[in-house]
CSV table of C-alpha atoms in Angstrom, one decimal:
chain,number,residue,atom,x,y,z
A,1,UNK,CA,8.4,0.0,26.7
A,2,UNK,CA,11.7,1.3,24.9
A,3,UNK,CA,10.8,2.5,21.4
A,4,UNK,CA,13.4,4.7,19.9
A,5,UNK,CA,12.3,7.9,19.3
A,6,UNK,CA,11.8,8.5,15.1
A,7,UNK,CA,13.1,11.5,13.3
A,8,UNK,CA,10.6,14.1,11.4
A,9,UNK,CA,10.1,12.7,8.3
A,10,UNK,CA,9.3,15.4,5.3
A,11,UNK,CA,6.0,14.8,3.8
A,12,UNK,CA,6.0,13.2,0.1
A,13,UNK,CA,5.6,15.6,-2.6
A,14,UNK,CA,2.2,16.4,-4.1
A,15,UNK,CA,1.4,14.4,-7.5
A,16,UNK,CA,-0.4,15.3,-10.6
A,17,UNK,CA,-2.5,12.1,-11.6
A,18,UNK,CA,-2.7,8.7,-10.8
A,19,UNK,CA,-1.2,6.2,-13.4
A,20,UNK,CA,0.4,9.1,-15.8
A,21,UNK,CA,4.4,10.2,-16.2
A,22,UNK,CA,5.4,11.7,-12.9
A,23,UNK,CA,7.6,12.4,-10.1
A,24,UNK,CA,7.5,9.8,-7.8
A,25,UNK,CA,8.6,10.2,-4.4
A,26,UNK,CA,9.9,7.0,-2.7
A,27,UNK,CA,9.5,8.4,0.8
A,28,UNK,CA,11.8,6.7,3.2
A,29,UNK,CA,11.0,5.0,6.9
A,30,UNK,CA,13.0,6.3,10.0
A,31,UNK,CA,14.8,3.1,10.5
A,32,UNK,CA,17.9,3.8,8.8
A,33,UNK,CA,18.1,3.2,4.9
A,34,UNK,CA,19.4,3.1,2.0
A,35,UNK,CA,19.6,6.8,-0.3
A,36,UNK,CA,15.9,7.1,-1.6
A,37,UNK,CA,15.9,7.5,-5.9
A,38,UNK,CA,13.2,9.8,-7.3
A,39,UNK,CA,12.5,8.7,-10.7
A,40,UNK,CA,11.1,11.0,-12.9
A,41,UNK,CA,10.6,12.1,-16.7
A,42,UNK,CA,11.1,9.2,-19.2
A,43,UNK,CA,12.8,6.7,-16.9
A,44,UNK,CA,9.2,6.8,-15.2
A,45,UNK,CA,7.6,5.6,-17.8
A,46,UNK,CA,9.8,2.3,-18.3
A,47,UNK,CA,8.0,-0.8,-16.7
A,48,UNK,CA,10.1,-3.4,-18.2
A,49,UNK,CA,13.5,-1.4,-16.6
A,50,UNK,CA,11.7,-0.8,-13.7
A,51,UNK,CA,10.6,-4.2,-13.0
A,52,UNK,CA,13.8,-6.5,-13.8
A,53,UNK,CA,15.9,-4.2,-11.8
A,54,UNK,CA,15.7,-6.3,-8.7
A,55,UNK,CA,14.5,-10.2,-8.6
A,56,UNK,CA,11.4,-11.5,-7.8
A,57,UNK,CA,8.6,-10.4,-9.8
A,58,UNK,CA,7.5,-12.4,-12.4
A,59,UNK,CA,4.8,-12.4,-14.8
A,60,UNK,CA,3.1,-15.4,-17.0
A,61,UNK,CA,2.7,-15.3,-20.1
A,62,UNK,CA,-1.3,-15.2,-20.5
A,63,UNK,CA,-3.4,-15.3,-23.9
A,64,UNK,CA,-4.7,-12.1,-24.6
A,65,UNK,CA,-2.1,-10.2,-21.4
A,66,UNK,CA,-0.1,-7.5,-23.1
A,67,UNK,CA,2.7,-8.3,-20.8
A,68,UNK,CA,6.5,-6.9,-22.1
A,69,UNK,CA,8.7,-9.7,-23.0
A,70,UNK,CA,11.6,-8.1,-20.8
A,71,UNK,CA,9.0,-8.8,-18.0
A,72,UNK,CA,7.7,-12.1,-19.1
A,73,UNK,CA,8.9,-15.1,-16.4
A,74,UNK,CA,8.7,-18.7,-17.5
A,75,UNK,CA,5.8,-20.0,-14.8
A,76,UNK,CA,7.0,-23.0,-13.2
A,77,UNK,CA,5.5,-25.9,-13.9
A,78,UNK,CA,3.6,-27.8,-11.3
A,79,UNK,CA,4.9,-31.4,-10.5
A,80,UNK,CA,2.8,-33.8,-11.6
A,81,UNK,CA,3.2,-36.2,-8.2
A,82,UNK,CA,5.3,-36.8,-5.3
A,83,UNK,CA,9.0,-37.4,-6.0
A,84,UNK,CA,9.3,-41.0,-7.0
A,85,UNK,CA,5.4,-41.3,-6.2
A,86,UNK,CA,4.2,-41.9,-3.3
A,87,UNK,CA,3.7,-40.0,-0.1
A,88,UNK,CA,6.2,-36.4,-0.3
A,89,UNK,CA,9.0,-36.5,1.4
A,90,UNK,CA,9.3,-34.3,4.7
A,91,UNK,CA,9.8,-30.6,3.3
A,92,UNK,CA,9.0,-31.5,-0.3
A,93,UNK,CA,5.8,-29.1,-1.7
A,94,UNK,CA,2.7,-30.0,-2.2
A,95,UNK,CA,2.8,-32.4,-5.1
A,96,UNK,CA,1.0,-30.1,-8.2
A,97,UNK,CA,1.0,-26.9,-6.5
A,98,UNK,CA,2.2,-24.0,-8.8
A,99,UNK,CA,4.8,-22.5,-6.7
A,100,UNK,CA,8.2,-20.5,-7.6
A,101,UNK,CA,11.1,-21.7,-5.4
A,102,UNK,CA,13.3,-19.3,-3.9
A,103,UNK,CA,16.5,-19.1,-2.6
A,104,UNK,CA,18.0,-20.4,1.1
A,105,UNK,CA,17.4,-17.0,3.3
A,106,UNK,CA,20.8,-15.9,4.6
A,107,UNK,CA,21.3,-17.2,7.6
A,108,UNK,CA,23.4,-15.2,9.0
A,109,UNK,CA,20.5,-12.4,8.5
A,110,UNK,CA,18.3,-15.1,10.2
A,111,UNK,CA,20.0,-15.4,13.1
A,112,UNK,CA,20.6,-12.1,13.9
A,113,UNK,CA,16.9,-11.5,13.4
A,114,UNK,CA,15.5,-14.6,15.5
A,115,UNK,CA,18.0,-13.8,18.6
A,116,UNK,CA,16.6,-9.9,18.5
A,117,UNK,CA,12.8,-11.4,18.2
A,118,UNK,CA,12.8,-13.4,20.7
A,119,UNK,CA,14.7,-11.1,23.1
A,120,UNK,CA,12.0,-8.8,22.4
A,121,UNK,CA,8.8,-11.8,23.0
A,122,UNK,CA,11.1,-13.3,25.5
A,123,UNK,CA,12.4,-10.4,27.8
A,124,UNK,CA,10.8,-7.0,26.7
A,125,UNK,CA,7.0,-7.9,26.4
A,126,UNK,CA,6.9,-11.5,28.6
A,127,UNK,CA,4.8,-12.4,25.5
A,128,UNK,CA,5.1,-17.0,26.6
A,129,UNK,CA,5.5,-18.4,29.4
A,130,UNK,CA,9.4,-20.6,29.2
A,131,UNK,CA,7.5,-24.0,28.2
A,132,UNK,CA,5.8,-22.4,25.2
A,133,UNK,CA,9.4,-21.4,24.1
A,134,UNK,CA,10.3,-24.6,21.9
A,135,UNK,CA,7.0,-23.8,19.7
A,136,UNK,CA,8.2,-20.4,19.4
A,137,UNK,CA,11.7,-21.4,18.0
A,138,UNK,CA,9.8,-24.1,15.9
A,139,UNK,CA,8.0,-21.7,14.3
A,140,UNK,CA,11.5,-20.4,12.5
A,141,UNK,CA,9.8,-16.4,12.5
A,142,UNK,CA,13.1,-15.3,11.2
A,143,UNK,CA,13.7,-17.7,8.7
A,144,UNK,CA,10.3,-16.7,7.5
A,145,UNK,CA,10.4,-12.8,7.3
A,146,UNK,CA,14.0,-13.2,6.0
A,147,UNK,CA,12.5,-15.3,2.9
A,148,UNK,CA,9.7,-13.2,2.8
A,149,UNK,CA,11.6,-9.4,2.3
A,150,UNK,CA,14.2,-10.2,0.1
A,151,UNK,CA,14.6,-6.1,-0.2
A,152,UNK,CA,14.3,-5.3,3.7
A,153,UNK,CA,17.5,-3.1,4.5
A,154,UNK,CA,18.7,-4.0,7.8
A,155,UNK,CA,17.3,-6.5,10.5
A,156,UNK,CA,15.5,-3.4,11.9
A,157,UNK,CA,13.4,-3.2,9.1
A,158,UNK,CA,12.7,-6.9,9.2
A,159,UNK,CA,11.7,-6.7,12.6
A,160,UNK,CA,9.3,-4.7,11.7
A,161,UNK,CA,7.4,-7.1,10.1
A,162,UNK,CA,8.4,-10.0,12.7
A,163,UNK,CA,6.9,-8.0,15.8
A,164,UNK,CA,3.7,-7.6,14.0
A,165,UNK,CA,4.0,-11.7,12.8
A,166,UNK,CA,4.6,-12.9,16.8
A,167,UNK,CA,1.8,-10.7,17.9
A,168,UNK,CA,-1.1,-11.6,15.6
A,169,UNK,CA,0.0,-15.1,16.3
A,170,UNK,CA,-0.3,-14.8,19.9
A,171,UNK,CA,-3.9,-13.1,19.4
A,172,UNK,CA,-4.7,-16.2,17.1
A,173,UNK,CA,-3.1,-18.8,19.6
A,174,UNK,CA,-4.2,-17.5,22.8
A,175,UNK,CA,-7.6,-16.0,21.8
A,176,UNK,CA,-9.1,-18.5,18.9
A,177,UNK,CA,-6.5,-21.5,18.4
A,178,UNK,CA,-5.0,-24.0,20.9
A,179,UNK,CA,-3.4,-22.1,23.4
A,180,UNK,CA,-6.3,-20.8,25.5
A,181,UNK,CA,-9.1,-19.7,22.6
A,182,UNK,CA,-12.8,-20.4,22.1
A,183,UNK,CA,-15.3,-18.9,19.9
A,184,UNK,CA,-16.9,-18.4,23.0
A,185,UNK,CA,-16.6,-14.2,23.8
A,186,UNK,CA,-14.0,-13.8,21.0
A,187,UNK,CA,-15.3,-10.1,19.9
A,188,UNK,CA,-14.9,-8.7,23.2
A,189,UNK,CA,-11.4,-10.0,23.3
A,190,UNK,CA,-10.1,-8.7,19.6
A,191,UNK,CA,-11.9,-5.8,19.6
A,192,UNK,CA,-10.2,-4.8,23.2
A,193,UNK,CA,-7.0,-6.3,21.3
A,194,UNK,CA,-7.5,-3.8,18.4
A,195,UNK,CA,-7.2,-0.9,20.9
A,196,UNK,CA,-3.6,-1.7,20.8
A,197,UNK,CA,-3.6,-1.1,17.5
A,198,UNK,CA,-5.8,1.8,16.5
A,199,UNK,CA,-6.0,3.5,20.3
A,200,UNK,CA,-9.2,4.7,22.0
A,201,UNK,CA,-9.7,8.5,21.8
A,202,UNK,CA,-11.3,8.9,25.3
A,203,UNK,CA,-12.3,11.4,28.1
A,204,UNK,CA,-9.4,12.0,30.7
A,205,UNK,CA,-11.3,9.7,33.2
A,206,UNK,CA,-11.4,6.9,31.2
A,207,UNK,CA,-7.6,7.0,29.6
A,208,UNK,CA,-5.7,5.4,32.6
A,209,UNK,CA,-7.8,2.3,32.7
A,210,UNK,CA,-7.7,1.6,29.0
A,211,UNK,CA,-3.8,2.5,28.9
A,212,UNK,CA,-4.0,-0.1,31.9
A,213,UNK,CA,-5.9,-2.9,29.8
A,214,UNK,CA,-3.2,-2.9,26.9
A,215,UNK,CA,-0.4,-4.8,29.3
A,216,UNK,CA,-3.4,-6.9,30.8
A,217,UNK,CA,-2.8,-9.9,28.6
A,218,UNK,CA,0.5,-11.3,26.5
A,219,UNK,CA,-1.4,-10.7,22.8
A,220,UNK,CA,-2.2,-6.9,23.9
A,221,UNK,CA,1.2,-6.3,24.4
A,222,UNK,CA,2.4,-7.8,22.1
A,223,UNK,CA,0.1,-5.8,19.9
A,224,UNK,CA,0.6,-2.5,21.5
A,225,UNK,CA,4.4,-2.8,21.6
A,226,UNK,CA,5.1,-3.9,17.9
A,227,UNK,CA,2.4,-1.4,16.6
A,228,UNK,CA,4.7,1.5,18.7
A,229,UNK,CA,7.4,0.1,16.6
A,230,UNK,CA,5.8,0.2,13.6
A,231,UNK,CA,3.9,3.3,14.0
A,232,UNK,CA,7.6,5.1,14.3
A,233,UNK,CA,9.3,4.1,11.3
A,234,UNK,CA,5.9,4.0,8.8
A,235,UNK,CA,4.1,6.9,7.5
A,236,UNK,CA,1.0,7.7,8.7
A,237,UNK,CA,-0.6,6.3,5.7
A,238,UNK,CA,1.2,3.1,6.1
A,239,UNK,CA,0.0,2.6,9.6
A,240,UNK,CA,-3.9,3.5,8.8
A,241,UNK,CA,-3.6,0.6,5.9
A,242,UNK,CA,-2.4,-1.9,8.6
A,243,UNK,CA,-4.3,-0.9,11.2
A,244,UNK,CA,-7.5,-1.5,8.1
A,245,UNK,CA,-6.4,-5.1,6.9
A,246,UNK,CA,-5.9,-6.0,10.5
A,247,UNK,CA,-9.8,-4.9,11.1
A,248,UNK,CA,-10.1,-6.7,8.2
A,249,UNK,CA,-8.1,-10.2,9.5
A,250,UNK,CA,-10.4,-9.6,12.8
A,251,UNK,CA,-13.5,-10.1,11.2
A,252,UNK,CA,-13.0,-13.0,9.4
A,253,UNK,CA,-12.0,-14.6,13.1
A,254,UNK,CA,-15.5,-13.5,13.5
A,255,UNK,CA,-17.3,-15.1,11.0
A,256,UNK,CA,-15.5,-18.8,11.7
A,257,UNK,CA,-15.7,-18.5,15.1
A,258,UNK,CA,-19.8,-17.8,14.6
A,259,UNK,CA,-19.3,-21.0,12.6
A,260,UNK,CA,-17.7,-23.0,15.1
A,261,UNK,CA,-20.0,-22.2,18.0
A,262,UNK,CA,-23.3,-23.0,15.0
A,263,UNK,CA,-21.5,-26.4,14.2
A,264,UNK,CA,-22.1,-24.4,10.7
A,265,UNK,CA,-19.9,-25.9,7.8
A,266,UNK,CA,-20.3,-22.8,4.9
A,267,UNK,CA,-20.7,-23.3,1.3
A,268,UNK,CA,-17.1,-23.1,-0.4
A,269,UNK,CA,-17.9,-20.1,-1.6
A,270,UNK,CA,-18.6,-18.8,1.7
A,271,UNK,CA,-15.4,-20.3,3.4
A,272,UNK,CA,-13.5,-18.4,0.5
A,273,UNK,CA,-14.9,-15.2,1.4
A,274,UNK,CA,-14.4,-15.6,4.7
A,275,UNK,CA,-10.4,-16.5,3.9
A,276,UNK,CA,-10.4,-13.1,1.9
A,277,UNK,CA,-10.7,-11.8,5.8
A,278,UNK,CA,-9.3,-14.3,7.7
A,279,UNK,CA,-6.0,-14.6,5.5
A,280,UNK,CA,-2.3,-13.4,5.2
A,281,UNK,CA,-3.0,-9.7,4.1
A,282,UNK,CA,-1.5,-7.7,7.1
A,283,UNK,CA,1.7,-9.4,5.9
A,284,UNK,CA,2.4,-8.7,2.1
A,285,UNK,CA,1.0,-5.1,2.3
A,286,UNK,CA,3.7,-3.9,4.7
A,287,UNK,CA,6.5,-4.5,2.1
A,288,UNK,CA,7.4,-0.9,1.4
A,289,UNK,CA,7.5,-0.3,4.8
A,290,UNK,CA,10.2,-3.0,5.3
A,291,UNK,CA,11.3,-2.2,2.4
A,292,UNK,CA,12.0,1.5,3.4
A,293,UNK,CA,9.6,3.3,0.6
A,294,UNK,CA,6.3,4.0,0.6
A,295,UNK,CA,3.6,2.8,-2.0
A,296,UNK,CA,2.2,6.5,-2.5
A,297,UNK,CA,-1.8,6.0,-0.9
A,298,UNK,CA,-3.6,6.5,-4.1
A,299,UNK,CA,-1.9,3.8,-5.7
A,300,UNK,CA,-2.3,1.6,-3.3
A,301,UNK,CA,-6.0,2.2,-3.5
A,302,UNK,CA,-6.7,1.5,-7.0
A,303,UNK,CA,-9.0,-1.4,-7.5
A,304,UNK,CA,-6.7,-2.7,-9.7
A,305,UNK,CA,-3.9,-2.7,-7.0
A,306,UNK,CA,-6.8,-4.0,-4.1
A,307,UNK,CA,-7.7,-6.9,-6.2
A,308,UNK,CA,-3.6,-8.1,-7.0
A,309,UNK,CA,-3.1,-7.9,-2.9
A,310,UNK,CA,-6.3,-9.9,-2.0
A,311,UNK,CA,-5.3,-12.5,-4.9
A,312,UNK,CA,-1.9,-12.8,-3.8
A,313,UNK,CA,-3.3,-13.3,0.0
A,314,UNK,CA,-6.3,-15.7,-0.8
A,315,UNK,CA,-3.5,-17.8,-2.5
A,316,UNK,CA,-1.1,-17.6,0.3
A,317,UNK,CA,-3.8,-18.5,2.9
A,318,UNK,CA,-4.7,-21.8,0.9
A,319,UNK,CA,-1.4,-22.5,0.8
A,320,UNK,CA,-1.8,-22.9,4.7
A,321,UNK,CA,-4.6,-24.5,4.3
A,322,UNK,CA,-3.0,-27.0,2.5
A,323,UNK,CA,0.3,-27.2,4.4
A,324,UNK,CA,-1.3,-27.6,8.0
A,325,UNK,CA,-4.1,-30.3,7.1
A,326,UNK,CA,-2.4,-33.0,8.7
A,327,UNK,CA,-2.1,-30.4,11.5
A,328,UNK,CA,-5.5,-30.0,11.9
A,329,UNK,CA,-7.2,-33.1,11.2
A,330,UNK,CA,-5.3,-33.9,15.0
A,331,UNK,CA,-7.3,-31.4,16.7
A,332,UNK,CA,-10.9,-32.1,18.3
A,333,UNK,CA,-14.1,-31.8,16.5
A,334,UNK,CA,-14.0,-30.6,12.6
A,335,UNK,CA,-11.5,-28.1,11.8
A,336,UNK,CA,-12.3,-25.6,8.6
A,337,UNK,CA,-10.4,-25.8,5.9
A,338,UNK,CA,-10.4,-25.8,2.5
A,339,UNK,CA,-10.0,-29.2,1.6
A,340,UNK,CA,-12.9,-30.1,4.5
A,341,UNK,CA,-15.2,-27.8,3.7
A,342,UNK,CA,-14.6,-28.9,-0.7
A,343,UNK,CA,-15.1,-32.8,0.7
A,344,UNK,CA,-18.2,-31.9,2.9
A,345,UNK,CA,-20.8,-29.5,1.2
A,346,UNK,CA,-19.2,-31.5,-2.6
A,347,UNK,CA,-19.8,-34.9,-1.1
A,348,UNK,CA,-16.2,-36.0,-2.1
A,349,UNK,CA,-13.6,-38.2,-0.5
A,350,UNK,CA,-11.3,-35.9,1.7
A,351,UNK,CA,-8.4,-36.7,-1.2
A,352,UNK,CA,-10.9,-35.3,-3.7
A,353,UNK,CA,-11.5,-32.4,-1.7
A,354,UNK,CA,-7.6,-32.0,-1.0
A,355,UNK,CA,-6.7,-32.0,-4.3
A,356,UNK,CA,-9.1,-29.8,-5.6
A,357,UNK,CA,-7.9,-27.2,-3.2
A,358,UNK,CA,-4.5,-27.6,-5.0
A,359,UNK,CA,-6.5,-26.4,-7.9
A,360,UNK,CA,-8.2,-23.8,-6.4
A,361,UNK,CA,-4.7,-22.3,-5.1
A,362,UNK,CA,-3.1,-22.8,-8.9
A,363,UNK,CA,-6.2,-20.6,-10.1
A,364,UNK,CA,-5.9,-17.9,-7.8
A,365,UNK,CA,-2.0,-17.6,-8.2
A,366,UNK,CA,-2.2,-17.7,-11.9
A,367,UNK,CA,-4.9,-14.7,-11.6
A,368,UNK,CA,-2.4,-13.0,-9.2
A,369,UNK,CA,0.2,-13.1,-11.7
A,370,UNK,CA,-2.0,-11.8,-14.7
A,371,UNK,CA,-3.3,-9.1,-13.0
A,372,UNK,CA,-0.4,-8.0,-11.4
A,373,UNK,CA,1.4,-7.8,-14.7
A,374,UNK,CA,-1.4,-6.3,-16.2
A,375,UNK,CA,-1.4,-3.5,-13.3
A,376,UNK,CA,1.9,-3.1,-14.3
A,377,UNK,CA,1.9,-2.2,-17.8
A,378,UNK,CA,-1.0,-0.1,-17.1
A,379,UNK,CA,0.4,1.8,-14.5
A,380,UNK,CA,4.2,2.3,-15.2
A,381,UNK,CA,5.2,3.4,-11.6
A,382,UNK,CA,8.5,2.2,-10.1
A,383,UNK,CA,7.2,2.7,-6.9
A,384,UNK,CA,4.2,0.3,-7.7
A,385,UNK,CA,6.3,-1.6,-9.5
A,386,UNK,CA,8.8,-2.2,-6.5
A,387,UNK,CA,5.6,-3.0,-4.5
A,388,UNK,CA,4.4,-5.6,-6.7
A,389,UNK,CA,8.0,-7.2,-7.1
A,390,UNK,CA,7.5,-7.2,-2.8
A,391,UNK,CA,3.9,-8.4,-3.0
A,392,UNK,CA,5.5,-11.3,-5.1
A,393,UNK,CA,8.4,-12.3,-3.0
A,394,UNK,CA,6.2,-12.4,0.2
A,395,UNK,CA,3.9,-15.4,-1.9
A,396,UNK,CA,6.8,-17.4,-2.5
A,397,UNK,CA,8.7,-16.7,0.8
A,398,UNK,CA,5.4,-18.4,2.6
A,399,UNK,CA,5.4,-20.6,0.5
A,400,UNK,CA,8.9,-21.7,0.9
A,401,UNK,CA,8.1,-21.5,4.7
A,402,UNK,CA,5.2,-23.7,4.7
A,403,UNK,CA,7.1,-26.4,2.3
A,404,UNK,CA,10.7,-26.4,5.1
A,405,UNK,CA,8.7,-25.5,8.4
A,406,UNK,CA,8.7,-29.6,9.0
A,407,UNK,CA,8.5,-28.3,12.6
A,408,UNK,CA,5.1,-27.9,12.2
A,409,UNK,CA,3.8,-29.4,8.9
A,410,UNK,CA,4.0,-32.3,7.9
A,411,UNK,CA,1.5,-33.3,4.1
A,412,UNK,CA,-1.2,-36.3,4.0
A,413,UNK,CA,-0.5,-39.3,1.8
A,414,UNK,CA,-2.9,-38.6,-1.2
A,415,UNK,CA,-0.7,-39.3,-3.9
């Protein structure tokens, strides 16, 4: 397949401590970028600069949170119903759901993004047959990734996060979802899938049929081809974090799929560990490679830093949860979500359940926002501050794609 070939990048500089004044090195991608700034001295130590420097990250202002007031963002506040009460209108939010609009994605960006996606799905990887092509425009992936990385330099770098989007899609459609999937032999098929991601290291007699398997089915190449992308303009770091949340993302398949196949529904608790796997993480931790820069490995694995992506991506996956309800109730048998699983093992109406969920999601995105802010002012990075801004963005860009994707969601009448 035609990857372009990526130029030798040079290897960041060393640092002296995590969390302490020093050079940081905003190491850029291959794709073409903008001029990379390396911030040191004083100016490194200046969170509130750093931080309102671009738009989108936003911090509450939380009881007992020393957050700076040139940080502080007034939260929005939740609506208390539907417009005019009632069912929502199509593409109004989730009535109560603590969101933060954002603006319309450009749309000349969008369409030049969406006609180079789907030349790639359509023509370079034979990713859906032609009758599966309206679903694929439905789905608006360039719309999405646009309002999702606000900060991305060029449509190259977006792509690089739409490839990826399309293929775990396909592996969701084709190997657990509607298109083809069961629960039935699903680890043999991801873990064969993951291959295409994080390749077998083999003996010379085996190679050729595993480099054989990874054009075998339409989500291993899309895999393998949008992971060749990716691997050239990321760092090596940056592709050994994906290639971990995606393990990550195929487990928690696992564990619903074991559920499905039991006719198990899991305790809430349970559901929401396994939507800590089975979520949106892939996604938001690949901004600075869209974004051209690099979050520098030992800041990205700060426990403080782990726990602001997997709040941020718990939240986002709810708010699929709540979007695609109506979606799913449609579908045969019992479909696991959070509302269901809230109404069934809490012995509440499915309305209870739903809005409870709406609560659950407000929780979780208020405890994003602390921490991240928090993180922050303990860590007074640009670079982590520029990923946290990007971690941000992503949330409400999915959100705002859930809310105006009317394509495919479409909200219950609970209110």
């Amino acid at each position: 397949m035609p990857v372009p070939e990526a130029p030798v990048r040079e290897a960041p500089e060393p640092e002296a401590a995590v969390c302490e004044v020093y050079e940081v090195v905003a190491v850029e991608t291959s794709v073409p970028a903008a001029p990379v700034v390396r911030p040191s001295g004083p100016e490194a130590a200046a969170p509130a600069a750093a931080l309102t420097e671009t738009p989108g990250f936003r911090a509450p202002s939380v009881p007992g949170l020393p957050v700076p007031s040139a940080v502080a963002r007034a939260a929005v506040t939740p609506a208390a119903g539907a417009p005019g009460g009632g069912k929502p209108r199509s593409g109004d939010p989730v009535p109560g759901l603590y969101h933060h609009p954002v603006a319309e994605p450009d749309p000349v960006r969008v369409e030049a993004l969406s006609a180079k996606l789907k030349v790639w799905a359509m023509e370079e990887i034979e990713l859906y047959p032609p009758e599966w092509e309206k679903d694929f425009d439905g789905f608006s992936t360039g719309r999405y990734m646009v309002a999702c990385h606000p900060d991305a330099p060029s449509v190259d770098h977006l792509m690089l996060a739409a490839r990826l989007m399309v293929a775990e899609n396909a592996v969701d459609d084709c190997y657990c979802e509607d298109l083809g999937g069961s629960p039935i032999g699903l680890g043999s098929r991801l873990l064969l899938a993951h291959t295409a991601l994080d390749p077998l290291h083999t003996t010379p007699e085996y190679q050729p049929a595993w480099e054989a398997s990874l054009s075998s089915d339409a989500p291993r190449r899309a895999y393998h081809s949008a992971m060749e992308y990716f691997t050239r303009a990321a760092t090596p770091s940056q592709s050994d974090r994906f290639r971990h949340d995606m393990a990550r993302l195929h487990l928690g398949y696992l564990a619903e799929a074991a559920w499905d196949q039991a006719d198990h529904v899991p305790e809430v608790w349970e559901y929401l560990a396994m939507r800590q796997f089975n979520n949106f993480r892939p996604c938001p931790t690949i901004t600075d490679t869209v974004g051209a820069y690099e979050l520098p490995a030992e800041l990205h694995a700060l426990p403080a830093t782990q726990r602001v992506i997997a709040l941020a991506s718990n939240a986002t996956t709810i708010v699929n949860d709540l979007y695609s309800y109506t979606k799913e109730l449609a579908s045969p048998g019992l479909h696991l979500n959070l509302p269901v699983v809230i109404s069934e093992r809490e012995g509440v109406s499915r309305k209870e359940g739903y809005l409870k969920a709406v609560e659950v999601h407000n929780e979780l995105m208020l405890a994003f926002e602390a921490e991240a802010a928090a993180l922050a002012v303990a860590c007074p990075v640009p670079t982590l501050a520029r990923f946290l801004r990007g971690v941000a963005a992503w949330v409400d860009g999915n959100h705002y794609w859930h809310q105006t994707n009317t394509y495919r969601y479409t909200l219950p009448d609970f209110w």
